[in-house]
Structure formats: structure tokens, C-alpha cells
XYZ file of C-alpha atoms in Angstrom:
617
model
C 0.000 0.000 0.000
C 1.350 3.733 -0.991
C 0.611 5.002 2.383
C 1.898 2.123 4.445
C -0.642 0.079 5.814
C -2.017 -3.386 5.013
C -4.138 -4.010 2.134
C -7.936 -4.811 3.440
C -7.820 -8.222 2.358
C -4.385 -8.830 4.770
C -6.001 -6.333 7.544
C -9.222 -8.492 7.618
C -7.101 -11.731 7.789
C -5.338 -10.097 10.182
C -8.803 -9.079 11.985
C -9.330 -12.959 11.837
C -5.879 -14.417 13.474
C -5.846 -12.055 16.037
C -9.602 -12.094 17.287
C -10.012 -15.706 16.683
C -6.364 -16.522 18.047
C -7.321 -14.907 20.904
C -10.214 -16.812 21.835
C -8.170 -19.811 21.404
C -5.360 -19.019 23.896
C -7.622 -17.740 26.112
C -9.771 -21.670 26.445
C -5.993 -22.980 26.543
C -5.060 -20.809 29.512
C -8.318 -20.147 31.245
C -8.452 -16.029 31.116
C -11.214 -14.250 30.245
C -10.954 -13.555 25.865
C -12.169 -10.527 25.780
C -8.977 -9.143 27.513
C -6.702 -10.880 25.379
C -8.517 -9.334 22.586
C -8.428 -5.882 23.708
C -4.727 -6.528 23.904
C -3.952 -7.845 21.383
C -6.131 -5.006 19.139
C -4.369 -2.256 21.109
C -1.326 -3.757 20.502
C -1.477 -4.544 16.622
C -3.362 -1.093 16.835
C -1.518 1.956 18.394
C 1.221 0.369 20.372
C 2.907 -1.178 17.404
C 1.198 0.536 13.918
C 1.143 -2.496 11.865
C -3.353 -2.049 11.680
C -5.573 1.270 11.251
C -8.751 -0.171 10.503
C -10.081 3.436 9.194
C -6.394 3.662 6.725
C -6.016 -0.384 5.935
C -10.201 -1.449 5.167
C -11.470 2.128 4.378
C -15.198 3.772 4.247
C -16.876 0.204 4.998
C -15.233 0.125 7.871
C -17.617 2.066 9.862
C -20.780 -0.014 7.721
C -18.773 -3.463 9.126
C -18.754 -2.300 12.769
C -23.141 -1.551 12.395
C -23.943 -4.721 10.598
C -21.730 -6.703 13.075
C -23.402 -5.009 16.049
C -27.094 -5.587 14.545
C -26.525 -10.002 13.408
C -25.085 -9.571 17.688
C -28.017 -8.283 18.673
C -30.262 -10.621 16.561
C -28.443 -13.567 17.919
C -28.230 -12.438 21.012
C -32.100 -12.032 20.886
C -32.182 -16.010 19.183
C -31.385 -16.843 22.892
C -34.017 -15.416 24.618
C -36.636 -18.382 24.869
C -39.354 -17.407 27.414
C -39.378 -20.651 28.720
C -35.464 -20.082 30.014
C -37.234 -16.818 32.053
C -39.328 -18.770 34.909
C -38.691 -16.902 38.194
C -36.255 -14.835 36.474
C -39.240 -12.943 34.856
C -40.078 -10.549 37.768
C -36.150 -9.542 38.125
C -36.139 -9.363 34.299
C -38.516 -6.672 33.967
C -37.581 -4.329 36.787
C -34.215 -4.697 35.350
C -35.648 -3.488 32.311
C -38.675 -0.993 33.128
C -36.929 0.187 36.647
C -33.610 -0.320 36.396
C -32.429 1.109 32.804
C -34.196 4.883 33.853
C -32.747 4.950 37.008
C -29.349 3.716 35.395
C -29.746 6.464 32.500
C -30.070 8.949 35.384
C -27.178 7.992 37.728
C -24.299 7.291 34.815
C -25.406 11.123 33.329
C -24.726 12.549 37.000
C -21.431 10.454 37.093
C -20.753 11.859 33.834
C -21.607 15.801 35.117
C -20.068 15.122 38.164
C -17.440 12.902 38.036
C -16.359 13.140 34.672
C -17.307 16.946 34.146
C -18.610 16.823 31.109
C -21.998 19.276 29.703
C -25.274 18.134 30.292
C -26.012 17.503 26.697
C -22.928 14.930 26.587
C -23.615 13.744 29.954
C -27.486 13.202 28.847
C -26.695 11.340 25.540
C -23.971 9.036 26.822
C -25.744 8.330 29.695
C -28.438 6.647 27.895
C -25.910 4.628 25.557
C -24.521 3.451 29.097
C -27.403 1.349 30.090
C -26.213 -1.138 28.222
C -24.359 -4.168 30.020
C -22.744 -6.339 27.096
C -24.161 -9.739 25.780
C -21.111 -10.121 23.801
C -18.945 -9.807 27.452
C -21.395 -11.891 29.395
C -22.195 -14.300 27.216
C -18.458 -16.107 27.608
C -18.500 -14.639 31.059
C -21.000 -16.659 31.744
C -20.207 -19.969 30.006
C -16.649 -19.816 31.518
C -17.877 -19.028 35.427
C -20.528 -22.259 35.015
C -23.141 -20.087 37.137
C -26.540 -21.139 38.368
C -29.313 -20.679 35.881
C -31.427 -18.048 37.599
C -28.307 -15.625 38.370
C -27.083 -16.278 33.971
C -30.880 -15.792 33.170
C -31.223 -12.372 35.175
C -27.727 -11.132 33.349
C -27.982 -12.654 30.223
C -31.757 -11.112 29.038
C -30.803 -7.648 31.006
C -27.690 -7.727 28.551
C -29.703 -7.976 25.329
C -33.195 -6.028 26.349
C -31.250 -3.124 27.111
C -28.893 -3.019 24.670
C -31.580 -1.601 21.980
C -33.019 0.776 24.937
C -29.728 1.902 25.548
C -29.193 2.967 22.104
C -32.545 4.409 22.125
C -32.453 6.882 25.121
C -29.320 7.947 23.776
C -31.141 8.670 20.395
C -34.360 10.429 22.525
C -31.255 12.576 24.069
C -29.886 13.611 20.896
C -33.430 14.637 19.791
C -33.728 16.841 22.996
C -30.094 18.188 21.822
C -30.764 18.771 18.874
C -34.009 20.777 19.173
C -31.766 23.178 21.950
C -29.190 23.558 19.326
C -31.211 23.874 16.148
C -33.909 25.684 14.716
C -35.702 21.834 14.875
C -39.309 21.744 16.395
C -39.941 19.616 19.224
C -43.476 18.655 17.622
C -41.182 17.310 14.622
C -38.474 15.956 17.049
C -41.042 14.362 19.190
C -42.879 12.218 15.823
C -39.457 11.648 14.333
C -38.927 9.605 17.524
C -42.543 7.809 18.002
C -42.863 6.626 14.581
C -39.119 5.397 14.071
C -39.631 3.369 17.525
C -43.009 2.123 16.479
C -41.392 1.622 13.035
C -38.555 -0.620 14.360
C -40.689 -2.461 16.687
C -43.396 -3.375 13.825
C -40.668 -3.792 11.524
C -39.119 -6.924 13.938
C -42.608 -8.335 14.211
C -43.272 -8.451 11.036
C -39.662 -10.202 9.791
C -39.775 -12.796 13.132
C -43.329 -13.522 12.236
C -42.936 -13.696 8.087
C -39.678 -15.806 8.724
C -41.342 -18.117 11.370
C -44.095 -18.683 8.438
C -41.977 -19.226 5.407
C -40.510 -21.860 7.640
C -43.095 -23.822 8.947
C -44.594 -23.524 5.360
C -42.320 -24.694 3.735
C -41.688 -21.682 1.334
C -37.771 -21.303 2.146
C -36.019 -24.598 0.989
C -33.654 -26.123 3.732
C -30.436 -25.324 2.110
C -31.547 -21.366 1.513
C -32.758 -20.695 5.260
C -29.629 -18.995 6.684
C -28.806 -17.063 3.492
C -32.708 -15.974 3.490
C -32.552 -15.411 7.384
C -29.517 -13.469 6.740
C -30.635 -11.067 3.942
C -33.710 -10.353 5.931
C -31.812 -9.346 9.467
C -29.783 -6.783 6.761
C -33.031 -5.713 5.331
C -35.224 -5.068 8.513
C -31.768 -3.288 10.582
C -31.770 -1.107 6.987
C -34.580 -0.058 6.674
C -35.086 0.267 10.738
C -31.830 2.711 10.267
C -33.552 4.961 7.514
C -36.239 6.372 9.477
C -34.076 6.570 12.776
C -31.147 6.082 13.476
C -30.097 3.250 16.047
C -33.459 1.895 15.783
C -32.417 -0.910 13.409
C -30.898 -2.523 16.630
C -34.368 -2.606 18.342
C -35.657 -3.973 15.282
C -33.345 -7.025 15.075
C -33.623 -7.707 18.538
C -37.144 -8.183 18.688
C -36.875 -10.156 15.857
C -34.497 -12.807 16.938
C -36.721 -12.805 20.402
C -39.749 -13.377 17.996
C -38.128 -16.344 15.960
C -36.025 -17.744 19.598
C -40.233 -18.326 20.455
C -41.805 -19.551 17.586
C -41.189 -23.241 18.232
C -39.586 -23.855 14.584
C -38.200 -27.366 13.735
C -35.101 -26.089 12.425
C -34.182 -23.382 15.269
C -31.256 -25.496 16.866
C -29.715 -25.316 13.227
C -29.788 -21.173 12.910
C -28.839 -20.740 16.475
C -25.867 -22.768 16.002
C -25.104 -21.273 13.025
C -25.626 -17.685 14.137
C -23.728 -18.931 17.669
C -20.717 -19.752 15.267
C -20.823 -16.455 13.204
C -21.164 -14.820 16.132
C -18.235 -15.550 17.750
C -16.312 -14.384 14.797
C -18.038 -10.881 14.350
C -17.287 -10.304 17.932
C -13.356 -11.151 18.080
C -13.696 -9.442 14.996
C -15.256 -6.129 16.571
C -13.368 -6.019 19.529
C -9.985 -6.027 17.671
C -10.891 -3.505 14.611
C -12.266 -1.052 18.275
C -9.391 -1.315 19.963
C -6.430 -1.244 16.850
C -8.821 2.119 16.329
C -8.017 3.580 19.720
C -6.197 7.064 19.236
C -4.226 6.976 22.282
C -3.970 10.678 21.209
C -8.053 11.202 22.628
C -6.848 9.629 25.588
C -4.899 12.816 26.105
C -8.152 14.522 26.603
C -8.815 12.607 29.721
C -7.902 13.398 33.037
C -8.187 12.301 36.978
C -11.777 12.785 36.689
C -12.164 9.853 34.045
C -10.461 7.481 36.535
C -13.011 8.903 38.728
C -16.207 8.513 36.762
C -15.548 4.890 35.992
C -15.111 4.207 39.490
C -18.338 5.782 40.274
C -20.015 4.220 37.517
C -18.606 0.617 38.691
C -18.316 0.993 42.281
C -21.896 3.067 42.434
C -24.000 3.581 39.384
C -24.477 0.026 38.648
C -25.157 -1.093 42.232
C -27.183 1.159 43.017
C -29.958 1.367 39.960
C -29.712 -2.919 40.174
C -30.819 -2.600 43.981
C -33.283 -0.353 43.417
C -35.066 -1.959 40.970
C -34.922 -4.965 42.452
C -35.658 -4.158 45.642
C -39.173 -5.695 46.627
C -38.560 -8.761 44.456
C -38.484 -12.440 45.979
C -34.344 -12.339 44.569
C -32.316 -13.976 47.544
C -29.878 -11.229 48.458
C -26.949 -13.277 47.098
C -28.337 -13.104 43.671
C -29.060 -9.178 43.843
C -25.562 -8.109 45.147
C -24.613 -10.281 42.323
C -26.192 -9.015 39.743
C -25.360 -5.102 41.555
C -21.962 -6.443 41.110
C -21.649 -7.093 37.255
C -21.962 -5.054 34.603
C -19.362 -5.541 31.821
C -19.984 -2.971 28.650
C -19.040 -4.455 26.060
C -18.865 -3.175 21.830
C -21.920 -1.932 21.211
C -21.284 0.751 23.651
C -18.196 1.598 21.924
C -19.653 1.506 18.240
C -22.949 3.406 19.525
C -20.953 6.212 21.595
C -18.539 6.650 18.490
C -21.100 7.579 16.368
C -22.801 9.656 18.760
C -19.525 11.388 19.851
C -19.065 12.536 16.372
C -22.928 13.753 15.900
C -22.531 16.175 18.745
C -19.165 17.459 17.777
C -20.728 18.452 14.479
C -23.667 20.410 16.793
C -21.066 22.025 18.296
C -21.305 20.383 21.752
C -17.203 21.222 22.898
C -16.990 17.622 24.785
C -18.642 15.388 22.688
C -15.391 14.081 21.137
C -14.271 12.939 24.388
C -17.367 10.459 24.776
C -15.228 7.117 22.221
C -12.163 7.564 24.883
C -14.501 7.434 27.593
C -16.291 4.646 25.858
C -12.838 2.692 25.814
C -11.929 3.060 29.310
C -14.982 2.017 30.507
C -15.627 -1.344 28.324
C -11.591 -1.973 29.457
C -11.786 -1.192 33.046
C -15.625 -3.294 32.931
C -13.995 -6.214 30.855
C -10.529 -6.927 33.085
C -12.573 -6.223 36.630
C -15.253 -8.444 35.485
C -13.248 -11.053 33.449
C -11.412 -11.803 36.848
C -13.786 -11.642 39.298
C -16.989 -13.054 37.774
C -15.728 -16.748 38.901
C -14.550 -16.045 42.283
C -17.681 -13.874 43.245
C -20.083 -16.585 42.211
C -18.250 -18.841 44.207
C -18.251 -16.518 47.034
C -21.613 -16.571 46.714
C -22.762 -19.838 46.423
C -24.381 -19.122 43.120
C -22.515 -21.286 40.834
C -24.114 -24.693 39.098
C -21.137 -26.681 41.163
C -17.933 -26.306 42.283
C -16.392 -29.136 40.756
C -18.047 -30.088 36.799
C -19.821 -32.930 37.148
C -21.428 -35.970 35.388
C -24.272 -36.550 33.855
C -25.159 -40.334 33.242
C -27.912 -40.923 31.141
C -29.715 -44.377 31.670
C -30.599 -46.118 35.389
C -28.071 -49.480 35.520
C -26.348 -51.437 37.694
C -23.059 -50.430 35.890
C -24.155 -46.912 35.675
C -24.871 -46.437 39.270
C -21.736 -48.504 40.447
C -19.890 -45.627 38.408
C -21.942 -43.032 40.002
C -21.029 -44.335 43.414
C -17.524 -44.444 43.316
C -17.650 -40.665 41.463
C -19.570 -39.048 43.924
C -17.042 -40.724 46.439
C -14.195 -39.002 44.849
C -16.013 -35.491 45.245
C -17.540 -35.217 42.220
C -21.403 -34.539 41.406
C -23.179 -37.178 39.584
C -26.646 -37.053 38.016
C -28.483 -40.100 36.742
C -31.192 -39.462 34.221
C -34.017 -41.570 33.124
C -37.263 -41.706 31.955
C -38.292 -45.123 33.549
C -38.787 -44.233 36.581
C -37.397 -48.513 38.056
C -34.556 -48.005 35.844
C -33.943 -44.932 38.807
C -34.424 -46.972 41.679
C -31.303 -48.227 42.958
C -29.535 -45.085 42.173
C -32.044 -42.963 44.400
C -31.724 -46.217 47.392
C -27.779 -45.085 46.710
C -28.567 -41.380 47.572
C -27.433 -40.604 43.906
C -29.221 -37.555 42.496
C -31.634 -38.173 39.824
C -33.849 -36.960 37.224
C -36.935 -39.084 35.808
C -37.828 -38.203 32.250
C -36.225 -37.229 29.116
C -32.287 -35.906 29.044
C -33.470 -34.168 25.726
C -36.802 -32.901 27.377
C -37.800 -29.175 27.919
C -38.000 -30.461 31.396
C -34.686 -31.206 31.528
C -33.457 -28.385 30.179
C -35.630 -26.009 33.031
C -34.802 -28.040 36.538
C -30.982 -29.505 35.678
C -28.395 -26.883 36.373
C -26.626 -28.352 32.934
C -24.345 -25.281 33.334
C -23.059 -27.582 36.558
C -21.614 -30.374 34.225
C -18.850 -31.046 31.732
C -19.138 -34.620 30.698
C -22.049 -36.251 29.466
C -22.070 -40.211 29.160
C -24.886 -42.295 27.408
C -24.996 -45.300 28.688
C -28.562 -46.611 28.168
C -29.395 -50.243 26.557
C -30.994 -48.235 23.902
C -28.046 -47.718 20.966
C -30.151 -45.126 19.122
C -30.715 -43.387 21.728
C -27.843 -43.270 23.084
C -26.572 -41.883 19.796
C -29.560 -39.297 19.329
C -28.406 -37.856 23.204
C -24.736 -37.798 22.619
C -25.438 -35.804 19.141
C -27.875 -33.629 20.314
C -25.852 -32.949 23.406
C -22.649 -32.127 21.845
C -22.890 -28.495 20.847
C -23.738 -27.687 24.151
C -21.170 -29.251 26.393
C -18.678 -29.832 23.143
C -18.174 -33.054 21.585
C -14.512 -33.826 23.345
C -16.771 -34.082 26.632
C -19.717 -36.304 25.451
C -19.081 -40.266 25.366
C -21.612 -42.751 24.496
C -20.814 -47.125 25.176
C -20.350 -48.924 22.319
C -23.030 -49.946 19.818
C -24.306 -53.532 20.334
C -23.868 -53.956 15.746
C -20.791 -51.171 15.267
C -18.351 -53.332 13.849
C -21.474 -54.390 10.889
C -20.669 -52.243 7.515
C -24.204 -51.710 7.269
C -24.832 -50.817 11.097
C -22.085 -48.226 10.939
C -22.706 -44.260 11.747
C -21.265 -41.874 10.331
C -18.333 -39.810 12.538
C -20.599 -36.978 12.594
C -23.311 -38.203 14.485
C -22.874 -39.940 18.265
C -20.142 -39.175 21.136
C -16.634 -40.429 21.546
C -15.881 -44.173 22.476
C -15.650 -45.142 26.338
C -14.152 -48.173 27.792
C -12.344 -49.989 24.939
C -15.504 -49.998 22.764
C -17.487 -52.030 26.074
C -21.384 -52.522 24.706
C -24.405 -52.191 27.548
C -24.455 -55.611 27.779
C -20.863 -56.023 28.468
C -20.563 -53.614 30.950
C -23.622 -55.003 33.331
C -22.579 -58.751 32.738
C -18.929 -57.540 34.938
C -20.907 -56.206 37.403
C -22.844 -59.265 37.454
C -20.011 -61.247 37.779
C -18.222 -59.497 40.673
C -16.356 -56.754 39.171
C -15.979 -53.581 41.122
C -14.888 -50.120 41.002
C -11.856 -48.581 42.589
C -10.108 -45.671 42.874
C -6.361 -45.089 42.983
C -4.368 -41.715 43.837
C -0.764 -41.853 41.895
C 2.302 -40.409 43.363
C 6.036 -40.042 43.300
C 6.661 -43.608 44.137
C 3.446 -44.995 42.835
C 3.469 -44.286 39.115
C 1.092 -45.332 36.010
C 3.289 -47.542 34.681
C 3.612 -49.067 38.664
C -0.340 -49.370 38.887
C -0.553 -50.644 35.289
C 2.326 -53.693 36.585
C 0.097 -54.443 39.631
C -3.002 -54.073 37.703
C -3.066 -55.792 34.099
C -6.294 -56.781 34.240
C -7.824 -53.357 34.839
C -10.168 -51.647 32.375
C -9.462 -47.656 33.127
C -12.904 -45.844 32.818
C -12.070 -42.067 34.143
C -8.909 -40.149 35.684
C -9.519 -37.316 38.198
C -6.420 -34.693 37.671
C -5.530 -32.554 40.878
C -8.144 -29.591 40.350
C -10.463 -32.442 41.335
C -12.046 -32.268 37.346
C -13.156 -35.467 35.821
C -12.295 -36.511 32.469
C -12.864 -39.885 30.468
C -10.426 -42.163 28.959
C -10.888 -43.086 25.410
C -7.180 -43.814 25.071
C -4.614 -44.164 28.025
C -1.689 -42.375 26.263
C -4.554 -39.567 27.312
C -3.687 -39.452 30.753
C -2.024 -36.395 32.607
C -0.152 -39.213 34.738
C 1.178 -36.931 37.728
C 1.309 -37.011 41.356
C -1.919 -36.619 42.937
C -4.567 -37.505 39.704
C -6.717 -40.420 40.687
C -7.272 -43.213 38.616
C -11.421 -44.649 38.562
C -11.239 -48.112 36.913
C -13.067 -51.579 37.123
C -11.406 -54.426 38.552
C -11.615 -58.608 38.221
C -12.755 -60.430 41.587
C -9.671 -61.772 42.219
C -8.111 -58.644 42.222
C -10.585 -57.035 44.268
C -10.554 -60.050 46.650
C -6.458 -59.248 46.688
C -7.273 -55.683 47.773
C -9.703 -56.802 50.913
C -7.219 -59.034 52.026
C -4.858 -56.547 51.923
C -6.912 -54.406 53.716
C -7.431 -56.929 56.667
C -3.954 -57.624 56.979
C -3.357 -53.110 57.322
C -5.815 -50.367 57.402
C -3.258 -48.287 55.186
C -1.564 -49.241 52.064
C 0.824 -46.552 51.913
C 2.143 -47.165 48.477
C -0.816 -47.196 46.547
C -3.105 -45.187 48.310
C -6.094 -47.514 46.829
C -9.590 -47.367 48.339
């Protein structure tokens, strides 16, 4: 390029590796991704010069940034399934109705007063400031494994006020803009009604028409997510003609509309929107923070340290505990929610655009609102994105302590396994939906669920968000197949097993590697695995140290078959292969062992109450 920078094919590649790099070495090393993407933007960005996303992709730069933010907010609205709201629903609304005025009101006097800006800056920023971030607490969430009611209270606040954020900041603007212009408020005042009740009938209408074409068949299956597509573009378009920010209510309602419609095909475009998703928003959050002019940041002094403080520390609390005040919340789950409130980018996209509006009114401080922006969603994302966890913990409000395991099917084998889990620590749930199959599990004091694993039911009273490993073990192959499929996107397919198929090794009984979960147990069948049992085998657990290797147990234990390994967080994980196994001091080995062997062990055990060596029992 003449002037220095990347080409926009190399900058958007380079968008790519860093956003979706990122995310990756984030999962590897636990941290939160959205810092490592700030850092890696500012760093590729400013720090270093190598990426200007205004100099290197050029005038649809700014076009990229809206139409990310708007399929964000659709998907984010895709979520939003009433049936997930339950006793949420109360909180949800004062969050909404209660909590976003009084929020509007408290961040414009930390603005006035603790920033110092004008009142028309502090007004309009104020109102983009409601929102909270789906695209923070989203992965927030996911990552801290928290109890549903707590995700469900943060997770629909995120999205509903998003759009209302970007909204009162639009109603603000009006009022600015009739005090600056020769504008009538009668003219401001219908601009505003009809563009809202534009939007809103806009995102009925496309979550409704879509909803139909689907369930009538006039959309073939391989055209639905282009179609879907075109019409999110269209409805956010059109929204944005007739006012501006509005196309983000529109959307919103729309995926909310389509999230409730019941369709056939609605895991399909979630995933797929889930997946596209998670690129637009590494994608966002680099090209807004390679775009930070650390220049602006000159502009700022003390008092924007002391604004986000009060915004954090006071603002947030404060308009969350009001609002929720007289609801039935436990007080753990209020100071909780009072507690977090990572902004994330559609703040910064929203208060970019609105920065530069009220510079061209002449407002003196209104290019000072994107730097402000910045240090907010940074200070938000690293306080948050290191304290979620421990909070919830603190708390008591997460799914489980230690991820647990979910066995589907009631068996002998099944509950034998559950037994010697929940032994080690580690939460078990048996599911089932013969209610006999249960029996001996629930005699056990195993915890339990009767019906459906795949069942709406299921879905509302399991914590799922409290388990990593999913294992199908029923005597029913199919279904054991259908679970460990279905299953897979949510808890990933590395962490959902399913026992052997009774006819696998058939040519004509094979599956596909696309459907069903990963092998368990040396390719052990149902009826394999409950004939041991029958004959005497038994579970056992084994803690490995310095002087009591693998290869040690392995020598005193040929005959073992090695179901699960325990490392030394205390996190289960199955064995499909033992070349698997993290084989250091302190994991504990879960396997099933011969009678003779087990016999060996009691006699041991008579003859000393403590096997140093092997630490078995």
C-alpha cells in the first residue's frame, strides 16, 4: 500500500488471526478472551502501527462495525426463549422498566459530576450506558458455570437493554438537537414515536414472516440462513432509515420473535448464528481497539479514573438494587447481579457515532465520549473477566464447584460408576425416563432426574451449566446416539461419550463420525458392561504419586479396564485412550477391577488399614 498500511484483504485476515487466536489461547489458559482481545487489538493497533482499521479497510469500515453489532443483537435475541425466564421474569422486567431509567439517570450525573462533562454529553452518553454487554457476558458466563437463575437475570438484562440503551441515547440527541437547532420539538417528538413504532413493527413483522416461510415450507432447507440473513440486513436497513439506532431494536425483537416460535429447524440457525457470532465479535473487539487514538486519551484526566469508578463501584449497584428491591431475589443473587456489569462493543460503536454527531452540533466535549467509551468497556472487561468466577463462588451461586457428570440411563453399571464418582467429590446425576430403571440409584442417595435428558423439562430443573461430561450409557443404541449428538454443541463433543453400539463393527450398522459421542471403555457394549458387574467386578479408585506411578499401577493391575482419571483440580475426564492421561502425582485413577483382584485388595486391607504405596480405596 502507498501510504503504508495493510491491504484490506491482509487487515481483515489479520482481523481474523488475532480475534479468533485470541479466543483460542484464552480456552488454553483459562483467562477471560475478551482481555486478550483488547490486547492484542491495542497492541497490533496503536502500540505497534502495523493495523488502522479506518487507513487499511477504508469507508466500509464504519458499515462493518453496524452490521456486526445488529446479526449480535439478533443472535443475542435467538437466545431469549421465554421458557429459560421462569422466576427470572419478575427480576427481568424491573431490570428493564426500573432499572435502565434509574441507570440512564445515575451514569449522566457520574458523567456531570465525576467526569465533568456538559449536560447535553452527559445526557446522551448516559443513555448509551445502560447497556451491560451480551457479547462480554455471554463467555462470562459460560466460563464461570453459574446457576441458571443468576445467567438468566444477566444474560436477558444484557440484550433487552442493549436496543433501549441505544434508544435513550437517540431520545437525548433529539432533545439536543431541538436546543441547538432551529428543529421543532413537535417534529423531534414524531421523528422519535414513529421510528420506535417503526422498528418495533418492523421486527414483528420479519420474526413472524420468517417463522411462516418456515413452517410452510416456502424457504427450501439449504436457503434458510442465506434468506434469514438477507432479511436481518433488510429489517436493521430499513429500521436505520427512518431513525437512526433503531435498526438494533428492530433485530432484537426479531431474533426474540423467531427464539419463540417453536420452529423445527431453530437449533440449526442458532448454532449457526452462535458460530458467526463468535467471529463478528473477536472481529469487533480487535478492529475497536487497533482504532483507539491513544492521542483522545490525552483529553482525559483524573476525573475519568473517577467517573468509571463511580459508575462501577456506584451507578451500577445502586440502579440494580433499586429496581430490584421488593422482588423475591435472595440477596446473594441481587448483590450479584449489583456487582456485574461488563460494557461491552456496542457501547463503543454506539458512543462513536454519537460522539461525532454532537461534535458536528457544536457540543465542545462530545469528542471525548469514544475515549470514555474505551476506558470504561476496558476497566468493565478486566474487573469483570477476573472476578466473575470467584464472586459466584463466594456466593454460592454457581451450578457446582467441581463439573460434574451426567449419566444418562438407570443401571447397575451406571450407578456402580456413580457411586464411586460421587465418592471421589464429584457430582453425579443419573437421568431416566423409567422411573425402576432410577431406583437403585435414588436407594444409593445418587441424584436423579426421571424423564427425558433431551426434554424441555430437563433443560428447566438440571443446572446443565453444573456439568462437563455427558455419558450415554442406556441399553438403547439409538438413543444413546440421538443424546450424545444432540448434546454435543452444548457441552462440546470432546466431553460427550456414548458405550459402544451392540452392531458397530457391521458395515451396514455403521454411523457416520458426525453423528454420536466419543468411544468409552475400549468400545465395552451395555451388555458387556452389566454382565462384569454381574459377575463381581468392582470399582476402585487409585491416587498416583512419586513412588506410585502409572506404569507401577498398570504392573500391579493388568487386568484393569481404566474408565475415568480425576487430575488434581479435582475435574473429571474420560479415557478413550490411556496415552490420554495427565499421569502426575496426585490424579486419581477410577477403573473396574476382576474379583480376584478385588478379593487381593480386601485381604490386603485386613492384613493393614493403610496401604501406603498405593493409596487404593
Amino acid at each position: 500500500m502507498e501510504n503504508g498500511g495493510l491491504d484490506p484483504v491482509a487487515a481483515i485476515a489479520l482481523v481474523g488471526v488475532l480475534g479468533v487466536g485470541s479466543q483460542w489461547l484464552a480456552w488454553r489458559l483459562k483467562m477471560p478472551a475478551i482481555v486478550l482481545m483488547l490486547l492484542a487489538g491495542v497492541i497490533a493497533g496503536p502500540v505497534l502501527g502495523i493495523f488502522d482499521p479506518a487507513r487499511d479497510i477504508g469507508p466500509i469500515y464504519y458499515p462493518m462495525i453496524s452490521i456486526a453489532v445488529a446479526i449480535i443483537l439478533f443472535e443475542g435475541g435467538l437466545t431469549l426463549n421465554f421458557h429459560t425466564l421462569r422466576d427470572a421474569a419478575e427480576g427481568v422486567k424491573r431490570l428493564v422498566f426500573i432499572g435502565a431509567p434509574v441507570g440512564w439517570l445515575l451514569c449522566t450525573l457520574a458523567l456531570r459530576y465525576g467526569a465533568g462533562t456538559s449536560w447535553e454529553t452527559a445526557a446522551v452518553f448516559g443513555g448509551i450506558m445502560i447497556v451491560t454487554g451480551p457479547t462480554v457476558i455471554a463467555p462470562l458466563l459460560r466460563s464461570a458455570r453459574l446457576a441458571r437463575r443468576p445467567a438468566a437475570l444477566l444474560q436477558w438484562e444484557a440484550i433487552l437493554n442493549d436496543p433501549v440503551g441505544a434508544l435513550a441515547a437517540v431520545l437525548a440527541f433529539e432533545v439536543v438537537l431541538v436546543l441547538r437547532t432551529a428543529e421543532q420539538i413537535g417534529s423531534a417528538v414524531w421523528t422519535l414515536v414513529f421510528g420506535i413504532a417503526f422498528a418495533t413493527a418492523l421486527g414483528f413483522a420479519g420474526g413472524y414472516g420468517m417463522a411462516w416461510a418456515y413452517r410452510r415450507a416456502k424457504v427450501p432447507e439449504y436457503m434458510k440462513v442465506p434468506v434469514l440473513f438477507v432479511v436481518i440486513l433488510a429489517v436493521f436497513a430499513l429500521s436505520n432509515i427512518v431513525l437512526h439506532e433503531a435498526g438494533l431494536l428492530a433485530v432484537t425483537i426479531m431474533g426474540v420473535v423467531i427464539a419463540n416460535a417453536n420452529l423445527a429447524s431453530y437449533e440449526e440457525l442458532r448454532r449457526f448464528k452462535e458460530h458467526a457470532t463468535i467471529l463478528l465479535v473477536s472481529g469487533v473487539f480487535i478492529l475497536l481497539a487497533a482504532s483507539l487514538d491513544f492521542a483522545a486519551l490525552d483529553q482525559l484526566t483524573w476525573r475519568a479514573a473517577l467517573f468509571v469508578i463511580v459508575v462501577l463501584s456506584v451507578a451500577r449497584p445502586v440502579a440494580v438494587l433499586v429496581s430490584l428491591a421488593t422482588t423475591k431475589l435472595p440477596w446473594r443473587e441481587r448483590i450479584f447481579v449489583a456487582t456485574t456489569g461488563p460494557r461491552g462493543v456496542v457501547l463503543i460503536a454506539v458512543a462513536g457515532l454519537f460522539g461525532e454527531r454532537l461534535t458536528e452540533l457544536g457540543v465542545s466535549d462530545g469528542a471525548i465520549i469514544g475515549p470514555l467509551a474505551f476506558i470504561l468497556v476496558a476497566s468493565s472487561v478486566v474487573l469483570h473477566g477476573f472476578t466473575l468466577a470467584p464472586i459466584a463462588r463466594l456466593l454460592g451461586l454457581t451450578a457446582a464447584e467441581t463439573p460434574g457428570v451426567i449419566l444418562v440411563g438407570g443401571s447397575y453399571w451406571t450407578t456402580a460408576l456413580a457411586e464411586t464418582l460421587k465418592k471421589a467429590k464429584i457430582p453425579v446425576l443419573i437421568t431416566d425416563p423409567n422411573r425402576g430403571h432410577l431406583r437403585r440409584a435414588r436407594e444409593a442417595g445418587i441424584e436423579t432426574f426421571f424423564g427425558d435428558i433431551l426434554s424441555e423439562g430437563a433443560e428447566m430443573r438440571i443446572e446443565l451449566n453444573g456439568y462437563k461430561i455427558v455419558l450415554a450409557a442406556t441399553d438403547n443404541d439409538a438413543y444413546n446416539t440421538l443424546v450424545a449428538t444432540d448434546l454435543a454443541p452444548h457441552f462440546g463433543r470432546e466431553n460427550v461419550y456414548q458405550i459402544a453400539r451392540e452392531k458397530n463393527g457391521h458395515v451396514r450398522h455403521a454411523l457416520p463420525s458426525t453423528l454420536g459421542g466419543r468411544s468409552f471403555v475400549d468400545e465395552a457394549t451395555y451388555n458387556e458392561l452389566n454382565r462384569l458387574m454381574w459377575n463381581d467386578w468392582g470399582f476402585r479408585t487409585t491416587r498416583l504419586t512419586e513412588e506410585y506411578t502409572f506404569d507401577d499401577w498398570r504392573e500391579r493391575r493388568p487386568n484393569a479396564r481404566l474408565l475415568a482419571w480425576i487430575d488434581t483440580s479435582g475435574e473429571p475426564h474420560f479415557v478413550t485412550e490411556e496415552d490420554e492421561i495427565d499421569a502426575a502425582p496426585g490424579v486419581r485413577l477410577v477403573s473396574m477391577l476382576p474379583p480376584d483382584e478385588m478379593e487381593k485388595i480386601a485381604s490386603e486391607r485386613r492384613e493393614t488399614d493403610d496401604d501406603t504405596k498405593s493409596k487404593e480405596g
